[in-house]
Short mmCIF file of C-alpha atoms and ligand atoms in Angstrom, two decimals:
data_model
loop_
_atom_site.label_atom_id
_atom_site.label_comp_id
_atom_site.label_asym_id
_atom_site.label_seq_id
_atom_site.Cartn_x
_atom_site.Cartn_y
_atom_site.Cartn_z
CA MET A 1 -135.74 -162.37 43.47
CA GLY A 2 -139.66 -162.20 44.90
CA LYS A 3 -141.37 -162.23 41.59
CA PHE A 4 -138.79 -165.67 40.76
CA CYS A 5 -139.48 -167.10 43.68
CA LYS A 6 -143.02 -166.88 43.39
CA CYS A 7 -143.48 -168.29 39.89
CA ASN A 8 -140.95 -170.98 40.43
CA GLY A 9 -142.46 -171.84 43.59
CA ARG A 10 -144.14 -174.74 42.21
CA LEU A 11 -141.14 -175.85 40.26
CA LEU A 12 -138.75 -175.76 42.99
CA CYS A 13 -141.27 -178.00 45.08
CA MET A 14 -141.51 -180.70 42.33
CA CYS A 15 -137.47 -180.61 42.04
CA LEU A 16 -137.01 -180.30 45.63
CA LEU A 17 -139.54 -183.17 46.87
CA PRO A 18 -137.86 -186.15 45.64
CA PHE A 19 -134.45 -185.14 47.38
CA MET A 20 -136.64 -184.40 50.36
CA MET A 21 -138.12 -187.89 50.38
CA THR A 22 -135.00 -189.39 49.67
CA GLY A 23 -132.98 -187.56 52.49
CA HIS A 24 -136.39 -188.74 54.97
CA LEU A 25 -135.27 -191.87 54.05
CA LEU A 26 -131.81 -192.16 54.44
CA VAL A 27 -132.13 -190.47 57.99
CA TYR A 28 -134.85 -193.08 58.29
CA ILE A 29 -132.23 -195.86 57.74
CA LEU A 30 -129.45 -194.07 59.77
CA VAL A 31 -131.92 -193.85 62.32
CA THR A 32 -132.97 -197.68 62.67
CA ILE A 33 -129.48 -198.45 62.04
CA PHE A 34 -128.01 -196.81 65.01
CA VAL A 35 -130.96 -197.86 67.56
CA THR A 36 -130.72 -201.53 66.61
CA ILE A 37 -127.04 -200.89 66.94
CA SER A 38 -127.12 -199.28 70.21
CA TYR A 39 -129.89 -201.66 71.71
CA ALA A 40 -128.58 -202.88 75.11
CA PRO A 41 -130.34 -205.96 76.46
CA PRO A 42 -132.72 -205.00 79.41
CA LYS A 43 -130.84 -204.96 82.81
CA ILE A 44 -131.28 -207.92 84.85
CA PRO A 45 -131.65 -207.44 88.91
CA VAL A 46 -129.12 -208.75 90.94
CA HIS A 47 -130.49 -209.63 93.92
CA PHE A 48 -128.27 -211.75 95.77
CA ILE A 49 -125.82 -209.81 97.84
CA ALA A 50 -124.21 -212.08 99.78
CA PRO A 51 -123.28 -210.63 103.67
CA GLY A 52 -119.38 -210.50 102.54
CA SER A 53 -117.84 -207.93 101.16
CA SER A 54 -117.66 -207.74 97.27
CA SER A 55 -114.32 -205.76 95.65
CA ASN A 56 -115.77 -205.39 92.32
CA SER A 57 -119.01 -203.19 93.22
CA ALA A 58 -121.17 -202.93 96.21
CA LYS A 59 -124.38 -203.51 94.31
CA MET A 60 -123.26 -206.90 92.97
CA ALA A 61 -121.74 -210.61 94.05
CA SER A 62 -118.18 -210.60 92.65
CA HIS A 63 -117.12 -213.14 90.08
CA PRO A 64 -115.23 -215.80 91.47
CA LEU A 65 -111.17 -216.16 90.69
CA ASN A 66 -110.66 -219.49 90.33
CA ALA A 67 -112.72 -222.80 91.44
CA PHE A 68 -113.56 -223.43 95.06
CA TRP A 69 -111.99 -226.98 95.48
CA ASN A 70 -108.43 -226.15 94.75
CA LEU A 71 -105.30 -228.73 94.82
CA ARG A 72 -103.02 -226.10 95.18
CA LEU A 73 -101.57 -225.44 98.50
CA ILE A 74 -102.60 -222.11 100.39
CA ASP A 75 -100.49 -221.88 102.95
CA SER A 76 -100.94 -218.52 104.39
CA ALA A 77 -104.71 -219.86 105.69
CA LEU A 78 -105.49 -222.05 108.31
CA TRP A 79 -108.55 -223.46 106.93
CA ASN A 80 -107.09 -224.16 103.83
CA SER A 81 -104.17 -226.01 105.51
CA LEU A 82 -105.91 -228.07 107.05
CA GLN A 83 -108.42 -228.98 104.34
CA HIS A 84 -105.53 -229.59 101.84
CA GLY A 85 -104.15 -231.98 104.68
CA CYS A 86 -107.87 -233.36 104.66
CA ASP A 87 -107.73 -233.91 100.93
CA ARG A 88 -104.97 -235.75 100.69
CA LEU A 89 -105.30 -238.01 103.66
CA TYR A 90 -109.04 -238.93 101.77
CA ASN A 91 -107.62 -238.87 98.37
CA PRO A 92 -106.76 -242.37 96.80
CA ILE A 93 -103.59 -241.07 94.81
CA LEU A 94 -102.37 -238.37 97.00
CA ARG A 95 -102.49 -240.24 100.05
CA GLY A 96 -99.80 -240.66 102.20
CA ASN A 97 -98.53 -237.15 102.08
CA ALA A 98 -101.09 -235.63 104.14
CA SER A 99 -98.60 -234.75 106.77
CA MET A 100 -96.10 -233.74 104.42
CA ALA A 101 -98.21 -231.15 103.32
CA VAL A 102 -99.44 -229.45 106.46
CA GLN A 103 -95.36 -229.18 107.23
CA GLN A 104 -95.20 -227.47 104.37
CA THR A 105 -97.17 -224.51 105.57
CA LYS A 106 -96.24 -221.76 106.84
CA ILE A 107 -98.88 -222.01 109.87
CA LYS A 108 -96.62 -224.68 111.84
CA LEU A 109 -99.44 -227.37 112.97
CA ASP A 110 -98.42 -229.93 114.50
CA PRO A 111 -97.78 -232.93 111.94
CA SER A 112 -100.71 -235.22 113.72
CA SER A 113 -103.13 -232.58 113.54
CA VAL A 114 -103.68 -233.69 110.09
CA GLY A 115 -106.69 -232.43 108.29
CA CYS A 116 -110.21 -233.77 109.67
CA VAL A 117 -108.99 -236.45 112.21
CA SER A 118 -111.17 -235.75 114.90
CA ASN A 119 -109.32 -234.50 118.35
CA CYS A 120 -111.02 -232.59 121.13
CA ILE A 121 -108.06 -231.60 122.82
CA PRO A 122 -107.26 -228.21 122.02
CA GLU A 123 -103.82 -228.13 121.69
CA ILE A 124 -103.81 -225.89 117.94
CA GLY A 125 -104.76 -222.93 120.59
CA SER A 126 -102.36 -223.79 123.26
CA HIS A 127 -99.13 -223.31 121.45
CA THR A 128 -99.10 -224.20 117.64
CA VAL A 129 -100.85 -221.62 115.54
CA ALA A 130 -100.10 -218.99 118.81
CA ASN A 131 -99.64 -215.79 116.40
CA GLU A 132 -101.79 -216.28 114.20
CA LEU A 133 -104.55 -216.41 116.76
CA LYS A 134 -103.25 -213.41 118.79
CA ALA A 135 -104.65 -211.08 115.99
CA MET A 136 -107.72 -212.84 115.70
CA SER A 137 -111.21 -212.23 117.41
CA ASP A 138 -112.18 -213.79 120.21
CA GLN A 139 -115.00 -215.87 118.45
CA MET A 140 -112.23 -217.01 115.61
CA ARG A 141 -109.90 -217.99 118.50
CA ALA A 142 -112.47 -220.10 120.73
CA PHE A 143 -113.59 -221.47 116.89
CA VAL A 144 -110.14 -222.56 115.91
CA SER A 145 -109.19 -223.66 119.28
CA SER A 146 -111.83 -226.40 119.11
CA MET A 147 -112.40 -226.72 115.48
CA ARG A 148 -110.83 -230.25 115.25
CA CYS A 149 -113.46 -231.31 118.01
CA ARG A 150 -116.77 -233.10 116.79
CA GLU A 151 -117.58 -235.42 119.55
CA TYR A 152 -120.02 -233.81 121.81
CA PRO A 153 -122.52 -235.71 124.01
CA TYR A 154 -126.15 -235.50 124.15
CA ILE A 155 -127.54 -233.56 127.18
CA ILE A 156 -130.86 -234.61 125.69
CA ASN A 157 -131.89 -236.93 123.00
CA GLN A 158 -134.69 -238.26 121.29
CA PRO A 159 -134.31 -241.81 119.97
CA GLY A 160 -137.59 -242.45 119.44
CA LEU A 161 -138.85 -239.30 117.84
CA CYS A 162 -138.67 -241.29 114.16
CA TYR A 163 -140.26 -244.03 115.88
CA ASN A 164 -143.69 -245.71 115.98
CA ASN A 165 -144.66 -248.64 118.17
CA GLU A 166 -141.26 -249.97 117.35
CA THR A 167 -140.97 -249.84 113.84
CA LEU A 168 -139.04 -247.05 111.85
CA ASP A 169 -141.50 -244.26 110.75
CA THR A 170 -140.88 -242.46 107.36
CA PRO A 171 -142.03 -238.94 107.80
CA LEU A 172 -142.27 -236.97 104.62
CA LEU A 173 -140.54 -234.10 106.41
CA LEU A 174 -138.28 -233.97 109.26
CA MET A 175 -138.30 -230.43 110.49
CA ALA A 176 -134.56 -229.58 112.20
CA ILE A 177 -135.11 -226.07 114.03
CA LYS A 178 -131.97 -224.34 114.92
CA SER A 179 -133.05 -222.94 118.69
CA GLN A 180 -131.30 -221.57 121.89
CA MET A 181 -132.00 -222.29 125.14
CA GLY A 182 -133.88 -219.04 126.16
CA ASN A 183 -135.89 -218.86 122.79
CA PHE A 184 -139.28 -220.96 124.85
CA GLU A 185 -141.48 -218.71 122.81
CA ASN A 186 -140.37 -219.59 119.49
CA ARG A 187 -140.37 -223.06 120.00
CA GLN A 188 -144.22 -222.87 121.29
CA ALA A 189 -145.00 -220.47 118.51
CA ILE A 190 -143.60 -223.01 115.87
CA ARG A 191 -145.24 -225.91 117.40
CA ASP A 192 -148.52 -224.58 117.48
CA THR A 193 -148.16 -222.89 113.73
CA TRP A 194 -146.39 -224.18 111.03
CA GLY A 195 -143.92 -226.87 113.13
CA ARG A 196 -146.75 -228.98 114.34
CA SER A 197 -145.84 -232.79 114.73
CA GLY A 198 -148.13 -234.86 112.99
CA HIS A 199 -150.15 -235.52 109.85
CA VAL A 200 -150.26 -232.03 107.20
CA SER A 201 -152.13 -231.57 104.78
CA GLY A 202 -150.99 -230.09 101.39
CA GLU A 203 -152.34 -226.86 100.45
CA TYR A 204 -153.55 -228.45 97.35
CA ASN A 205 -153.69 -231.83 97.35
CA ILE A 206 -155.09 -233.28 100.55
CA ARG A 207 -153.03 -236.36 101.03
CA GLY A 208 -150.11 -234.10 102.82
CA GLY A 209 -147.44 -236.10 104.77
CA LEU A 210 -146.23 -237.01 107.88
CA VAL A 211 -144.16 -234.22 109.64
CA ARG A 212 -141.73 -234.38 112.47
CA THR A 213 -140.42 -231.36 114.32
CA VAL A 214 -137.34 -231.60 116.56
CA PHE A 215 -135.41 -228.51 117.85
CA LEU A 216 -131.54 -228.43 117.73
CA LEU A 217 -129.81 -226.79 120.80
CA GLY A 218 -126.46 -226.26 122.48
CA LYS A 219 -125.54 -225.22 125.77
CA GLN A 220 -125.64 -221.82 127.18
CA ASP A 221 -124.61 -220.16 130.60
CA SER A 222 -127.87 -219.58 132.26
CA ASN A 223 -127.76 -217.10 135.28
CA PRO A 224 -128.82 -218.82 138.34
CA LYS A 225 -131.71 -216.91 138.48
CA SER A 226 -133.86 -218.21 134.96
CA ASN A 227 -133.41 -222.08 135.22
CA PHE A 228 -133.41 -222.82 131.68
CA HIS A 229 -131.43 -226.21 132.50
CA ASP A 230 -134.20 -227.67 134.38
CA LEU A 231 -137.46 -225.25 132.43
CA LEU A 232 -135.50 -227.42 128.96
CA GLN A 233 -135.56 -230.75 130.65
CA LYS A 234 -139.88 -230.06 131.19
CA GLU A 235 -140.18 -228.82 128.11
CA SER A 236 -138.73 -232.05 126.22
CA GLU A 237 -140.39 -234.52 129.06
CA LYS A 238 -143.44 -232.41 127.69
CA TYR A 239 -143.02 -232.70 123.67
CA GLY A 240 -140.50 -234.67 123.26
CA ASP A 241 -138.71 -232.88 120.57
CA ILE A 242 -135.70 -231.22 121.84
CA LEU A 243 -132.62 -232.65 120.96
CA GLN A 244 -129.63 -230.95 122.79
CA TRP A 245 -125.70 -231.33 122.98
CA ASP A 246 -122.95 -230.17 124.97
CA PHE A 247 -121.10 -227.53 123.41
CA LYS A 248 -121.28 -223.84 123.78
CA ASP A 249 -124.13 -222.50 121.61
CA THR A 250 -122.57 -219.70 120.24
CA PHE A 251 -122.86 -218.00 116.44
CA PHE A 252 -119.69 -219.72 115.12
CA ASN A 253 -120.75 -223.05 116.67
CA LEU A 254 -123.43 -223.32 114.67
CA THR A 255 -122.14 -225.68 111.88
CA LEU A 256 -121.80 -228.40 115.05
CA LYS A 257 -125.57 -228.53 114.81
CA ASP A 258 -125.59 -229.72 111.21
CA VAL A 259 -122.96 -232.09 111.74
CA LEU A 260 -124.57 -233.41 115.32
CA PHE A 261 -127.57 -233.53 113.56
CA TRP A 262 -126.83 -235.45 110.80
CA ARG A 263 -125.27 -238.35 113.04
CA TRP A 264 -128.62 -238.17 114.93
CA PHE A 265 -130.48 -238.17 111.74
CA LYS A 266 -128.43 -241.47 110.55
CA GLN A 267 -129.27 -243.14 113.77
CA TYR A 268 -132.73 -242.35 114.58
CA CYS A 269 -134.45 -241.29 111.74
CA PRO A 270 -132.75 -242.40 108.54
CA LYS A 271 -136.01 -243.12 106.56
CA ALA A 272 -137.60 -239.61 106.76
CA ILE A 273 -137.94 -238.48 102.89
CA PHE A 274 -137.13 -235.09 103.33
CA VAL A 275 -135.45 -232.56 106.13
CA PHE A 276 -135.95 -228.70 106.72
CA LYS A 277 -133.48 -227.28 108.51
CA GLY A 278 -133.66 -223.64 109.15
CA ASP A 279 -133.82 -221.20 112.03
CA ASP A 280 -136.40 -220.48 115.01
CA ASP A 281 -137.21 -216.97 113.76
CA VAL A 282 -138.75 -218.08 110.28
CA PHE A 283 -142.28 -218.73 108.83
CA VAL A 284 -143.15 -222.08 106.62
CA ARG A 285 -145.67 -222.73 104.63
CA THR A 286 -145.75 -226.26 105.37
CA ASP A 287 -149.02 -226.91 103.69
CA ALA A 288 -147.18 -225.37 100.43
CA LEU A 289 -144.14 -227.22 100.62
CA VAL A 290 -145.68 -230.19 101.77
CA ASP A 291 -147.21 -230.02 97.98
CA PHE A 292 -144.17 -229.71 97.05
CA LEU A 293 -142.06 -232.20 98.48
CA ASN A 294 -145.10 -234.62 97.33
CA LYS A 295 -144.27 -233.92 93.76
CA GLN A 296 -140.58 -234.13 93.80
CA TRP A 297 -140.87 -237.30 95.60
CA GLU A 298 -143.60 -238.72 93.16
CA GLU A 299 -141.36 -237.76 90.21
CA HIS A 300 -137.93 -239.10 91.22
CA ASN A 301 -140.16 -242.53 92.01
CA LEU A 302 -141.68 -242.17 88.45
CA TRP A 303 -138.21 -241.67 87.29
CA GLN A 304 -136.61 -244.02 88.93
CA ALA A 305 -139.45 -247.12 87.75
CA TYR A 306 -138.87 -245.89 84.53
CA THR A 307 -135.13 -246.38 84.30
CA ASN A 308 -134.76 -249.09 86.93
CA GLU A 309 -132.51 -247.60 88.98
CA THR A 310 -133.87 -248.71 92.33
CA ASP A 311 -130.33 -247.94 94.84
CA LYS A 312 -129.99 -243.99 93.44
CA GLY A 313 -131.43 -242.01 96.37
CA LEU A 314 -132.89 -238.27 95.75
CA ASP A 315 -130.48 -235.22 95.38
CA LEU A 316 -132.56 -232.56 96.30
CA PHE A 317 -131.46 -229.49 97.82
CA ILE A 318 -133.25 -226.10 97.35
CA GLY A 319 -132.78 -222.39 99.06
CA GLU A 320 -132.03 -219.09 98.68
CA VAL A 321 -128.63 -219.73 96.71
CA ILE A 322 -125.94 -217.20 97.21
CA TYR A 323 -123.22 -217.86 94.46
CA ASN A 324 -119.82 -216.40 93.98
CA ALA A 325 -119.67 -214.56 97.69
CA LYS A 326 -116.37 -213.97 99.47
CA PRO A 327 -115.34 -214.00 102.40
CA ASN A 328 -116.32 -210.95 104.91
CA ARG A 329 -113.15 -209.03 105.65
CA ASP A 330 -115.33 -206.51 108.07
CA PRO A 331 -113.92 -206.97 111.75
CA SER A 332 -116.60 -205.59 112.86
CA THR A 333 -119.48 -207.65 111.46
CA LYS A 334 -120.17 -211.18 112.95
CA TYR A 335 -119.57 -212.77 109.58
CA PHE A 336 -115.99 -211.62 109.58
CA ILE A 337 -113.36 -214.11 108.64
CA PRO A 338 -109.82 -213.08 108.81
CA GLY A 339 -107.75 -213.64 105.79
CA SER A 340 -105.11 -216.12 108.04
CA PHE A 341 -108.02 -217.88 108.21
CA TYR A 342 -109.74 -218.67 104.99
CA GLN A 343 -108.75 -217.51 101.40
CA GLY A 344 -110.42 -218.24 98.13
CA VAL A 345 -114.59 -217.50 97.21
CA TYR A 346 -117.11 -219.63 98.74
CA PRO A 347 -118.94 -222.10 97.26
CA ALA A 348 -122.68 -221.67 96.14
CA TYR A 349 -124.55 -221.89 99.28
CA ALA A 350 -127.74 -221.06 100.74
CA GLY A 351 -128.94 -218.43 103.12
CA GLY A 352 -129.14 -220.00 106.71
CA GLY A 353 -132.90 -219.02 107.07
CA GLY A 354 -134.07 -222.39 105.76
CA VAL A 355 -132.93 -225.12 103.11
CA VAL A 356 -134.52 -228.43 102.36
CA TYR A 357 -133.15 -231.10 101.33
CA SER A 358 -133.65 -235.04 100.69
CA GLY A 359 -132.81 -237.44 103.76
CA SER A 360 -130.94 -239.60 100.81
CA LEU A 361 -128.67 -236.36 100.85
CA ALA A 362 -128.60 -236.03 104.42
CA LEU A 363 -126.93 -239.14 104.75
CA ARG A 364 -124.59 -238.81 101.92
CA LEU A 365 -123.93 -235.41 103.79
CA LYS A 366 -123.04 -237.03 106.95
CA GLU A 367 -120.50 -238.76 105.40
CA ILE A 368 -118.73 -236.20 103.58
CA SER A 369 -118.57 -233.29 106.59
CA ASP A 370 -115.82 -235.91 108.29
CA LYS A 371 -113.74 -235.12 105.54
CA VAL A 372 -114.48 -231.55 105.14
CA SER A 373 -112.57 -229.39 108.03
CA LEU A 374 -115.68 -226.86 110.42
CA PHE A 375 -115.84 -223.93 108.97
CA PRO A 376 -117.16 -220.82 111.35
CA ILE A 377 -120.38 -220.06 109.09
CA ASP A 378 -122.85 -223.06 109.10
CA ASP A 379 -124.23 -221.92 105.75
CA VAL A 380 -121.16 -221.69 103.86
CA TYR A 381 -120.10 -224.95 105.86
CA LEU A 382 -123.13 -226.39 104.01
CA GLY A 383 -122.49 -225.25 100.49
CA MET A 384 -118.59 -227.01 100.84
CA CYS A 385 -119.97 -229.88 101.98
CA LEU A 386 -122.26 -229.64 98.96
CA SER A 387 -119.41 -228.60 96.53
CA LYS A 388 -117.82 -231.76 98.12
CA LEU A 389 -120.54 -234.03 97.28
CA GLY A 390 -120.71 -232.57 93.46
CA VAL A 391 -124.53 -231.51 94.25
CA VAL A 392 -125.50 -228.33 93.00
CA PRO A 393 -127.95 -226.30 95.16
CA SER A 394 -130.99 -225.23 93.52
CA HIS A 395 -131.97 -221.64 93.72
CA HIS A 396 -135.92 -221.66 94.80
CA PRO A 397 -137.74 -218.49 94.58
CA GLY A 398 -140.02 -219.45 97.21
CA PHE A 399 -137.62 -219.19 100.08
CA LEU A 400 -137.27 -215.18 101.21
CA THR A 401 -134.41 -215.23 103.34
CA PHE A 402 -134.34 -211.55 103.03
CA ASP A 403 -137.95 -211.21 103.12
CA LEU A 404 -140.81 -209.39 101.24
CA PRO A 405 -140.53 -205.92 100.21
CA ILE A 406 -142.36 -204.38 103.63
CA THR A 407 -145.10 -202.89 101.77
CA GLN A 408 -146.28 -206.41 100.61
CA ARG A 409 -145.81 -207.73 104.38
CA GLY A 410 -149.04 -207.05 105.48
CA ASN A 411 -150.96 -208.28 102.41
CA PRO A 412 -151.61 -212.34 102.71
CA CYS A 413 -151.85 -213.14 99.01
CA ALA A 414 -148.22 -211.66 98.45
CA TYR A 415 -147.61 -215.06 100.30
CA LYS A 416 -148.72 -217.53 98.20
CA SER A 417 -146.07 -218.65 96.30
CA VAL A 418 -143.71 -218.03 99.25
CA LEU A 419 -142.46 -221.14 100.73
CA LEU A 420 -140.08 -219.64 103.84
CA VAL A 421 -140.04 -216.20 104.96
CA HIS A 422 -137.15 -214.67 107.43
CA ARG A 423 -137.64 -213.24 109.82
CA ARG A 424 -140.56 -213.75 111.81
CA SER A 425 -141.46 -213.28 115.95
CA PRO A 426 -143.37 -215.39 117.57
CA ARG A 427 -146.13 -212.90 118.09
CA GLU A 428 -146.08 -212.47 114.50
CA MET A 429 -145.55 -216.06 113.53
CA VAL A 430 -148.83 -217.04 115.26
CA ALA A 431 -151.10 -213.73 113.99
CA LEU A 432 -149.53 -214.65 110.20
CA TRP A 433 -150.50 -218.62 110.63
CA ASN A 434 -154.16 -217.00 111.60
CA HIS A 435 -154.01 -214.95 108.83
CA LEU A 436 -153.35 -216.84 105.57
CA ARG A 437 -155.78 -219.94 106.65
CA ASN A 438 -157.44 -220.60 103.47
CA LEU A 439 -155.32 -218.58 101.22
CA ARG A 440 -156.15 -220.81 98.14
CA MET A 441 -159.96 -219.90 98.83
CA ARG A 442 -159.06 -216.19 99.02
CA CYS A 443 -156.19 -215.52 96.48
CA PHE A 444 -155.72 -218.20 94.29
CA ARG A 445 -158.62 -217.69 91.82
C1 NAG B 501 -95.29 -238.19 98.75
O1 NAG B 501 -93.79 -238.31 99.52
C2 NAG B 501 -92.60 -238.89 99.17
C3 NAG B 501 -91.44 -238.22 99.87
O2 NAG B 501 -91.89 -238.03 101.19
C4 NAG B 501 -92.65 -238.57 97.27
O3 NAG B 501 -91.53 -239.30 97.27
C5 NAG B 501 -93.61 -239.14 96.61
O4 NAG B 501 -93.34 -238.45 95.12
C6 NAG B 501 -95.02 -238.19 97.66
N1 NAG B 501 -95.87 -238.45 96.61
C7 NAG B 501 -96.91 -237.42 96.06
C8 NAG B 501 -97.88 -238.17 95.43
O5 NAG B 501 -97.02 -236.58 95.74
C1 NAG B 502 -148.14 -252.37 118.40
O1 NAG B 502 -146.88 -253.74 117.84
C2 NAG B 502 -147.47 -254.92 118.94
C3 NAG B 502 -146.50 -256.29 117.92
O2 NAG B 502 -145.89 -255.61 117.09
C4 NAG B 502 -148.77 -255.44 118.54
O3 NAG B 502 -149.57 -256.40 119.22
C5 NAG B 502 -149.72 -254.16 118.91
O4 NAG B 502 -151.09 -254.24 118.57
C6 NAG B 502 -149.45 -252.89 118.08
N1 NAG B 502 -149.93 -251.76 118.57
C7 NAG B 502 -150.53 -250.66 117.56
C8 NAG B 502 -150.91 -249.68 118.51
O5 NAG B 502 -150.32 -250.63 117.17
C1 NAG B 503 -118.03 -224.25 120.86
O1 NAG B 503 -118.18 -225.47 121.90
C2 NAG B 503 -117.19 -225.94 122.16
C3 NAG B 503 -117.37 -226.59 123.52
O2 NAG B 503 -117.96 -225.84 124.29
C4 NAG B 503 -116.41 -224.17 122.73
O3 NAG B 503 -115.17 -224.77 123.53
C5 NAG B 503 -115.92 -223.71 122.08
O4 NAG B 503 -115.17 -222.46 122.76
C6 NAG B 503 -117.06 -222.98 121.21
N1 NAG B 503 -116.56 -222.11 120.25
C7 NAG B 503 -117.22 -220.83 119.84
C8 NAG B 503 -117.16 -220.42 118.59
O5 NAG B 503 -117.41 -220.33 120.89
C1 NAG B 504 -136.69 -252.15 83.22
O1 NAG B 504 -136.92 -253.48 83.64
C2 NAG B 504 -137.53 -254.24 82.82
C3 NAG B 504 -137.92 -255.52 83.55
O2 NAG B 504 -137.31 -255.64 84.61
C4 NAG B 504 -137.27 -254.04 81.64
O3 NAG B 504 -138.28 -254.78 81.05
C5 NAG B 504 -136.97 -253.00 81.13
O4 NAG B 504 -136.56 -253.12 79.49
C6 NAG B 504 -136.01 -251.78 82.10
N1 NAG B 504 -136.08 -250.50 81.55
C7 NAG B 504 -134.98 -250.27 81.27
C8 NAG B 504 -135.10 -248.52 80.65
O5 NAG B 504 -133.77 -250.99 81.42
#
């Protein structure tokens, strides 16, 4: 045997070699085919986890089951019923049957309380939906009992904020910042840093633009020791940037600040080109924002000149957009919305740390908001109004309502593409402001 192998080794090799090579080729082809077939595209990281629950998976925002506006009456949820009546009231085709629609609902509403007719008498809370209300949380109950009222007088107004020697100014950017009576430090830090009123140069473009800042406040029960009211009055006299309305400043009443601000805007500052709306615990890179807005405005003007459309306003809305969120059904969270109040998905909306929209859109939002029933979460309400206008909010990666990664926060260059970060304390705002000076010189080479 040994001998046979020895003398036939060469022969064997010569015979086997083609088979082996063909075999290798086959294996190669098979592997190639297999790899091609089993190739999976890279997973796209899911960034936006809405602060609501999601039934599909804890990690991903859920998919919408249907469109946001629904012609069908969802009669088991209060907001949907009211909105249904409201849609009918304002829809020229369906008009006239608004009260009929409300009569059909399971939740017994007063037929006169159709849709969004403003009515400040809290009759919903007193008897008509009493049973539904009993099961709701305190803040939900408080909201429902006043949700048809949007008439609140000014305690402090600033009629002259956008006037200069009797003529209406056209600020490039009006910053409307939601604040609370007690947040004196936040307001001061904002005035000293990113919210400074006056001409602001851009980061690259020296041209910059005029910025005006105003703070939006409700009313808080202050204890007699800290006399917030007098302090606020003094603050307003000194800086002339406080707007205060006579309603209770609670989380579920924040929507009122948007609605009432739009009214103020229309009356006192309608020529502002852009509006920033945000909270008093964010940090904004105003110079970079001013550059961005100047560019948008120039492009819009060029486009207008090119198309001869002189009366078409700019529809710009940017922020950190959250898609396909569902209402939060966890009663222990502050975003909790019970099923008896709202059914359905939320429209695309932007996280509330801060958003920017055009002044012409602010005027349209003011009009449309009269036709959208108030909703307790202000960001979602804004999304609802946009959806009703047919305006899609644009996502901008510079808006970080969920902040930078923790390791990056101390690194100034990490902020170079940031327009807004949430959240920063007054002290951090001032530190960051000084830290980010001359960012361009240091990081943009
Ligand atoms: C409105 O209601 C009336 C009767 O109440 C009915 O005849 C009419 O068809 C309804 N219109 C619409 C558009 O549903
Ligand atoms: C304000 O306007 C009046 C008349 O319109 C004018 O006489 C005056 O010079 C203006 N003042 C300033 C500071 O521009
Ligand atoms: C909102 O403000 C009104 C007026 O002050 C008040 O009656 C209502 O209870 C407040 N709503 C909430 C949810 O706190
Ligand atoms: C815009 O108007 C000018 C003059 O009025 C005209 O010559 C031009 O053709 C118009 N352009 C368009 C796109 O309509």
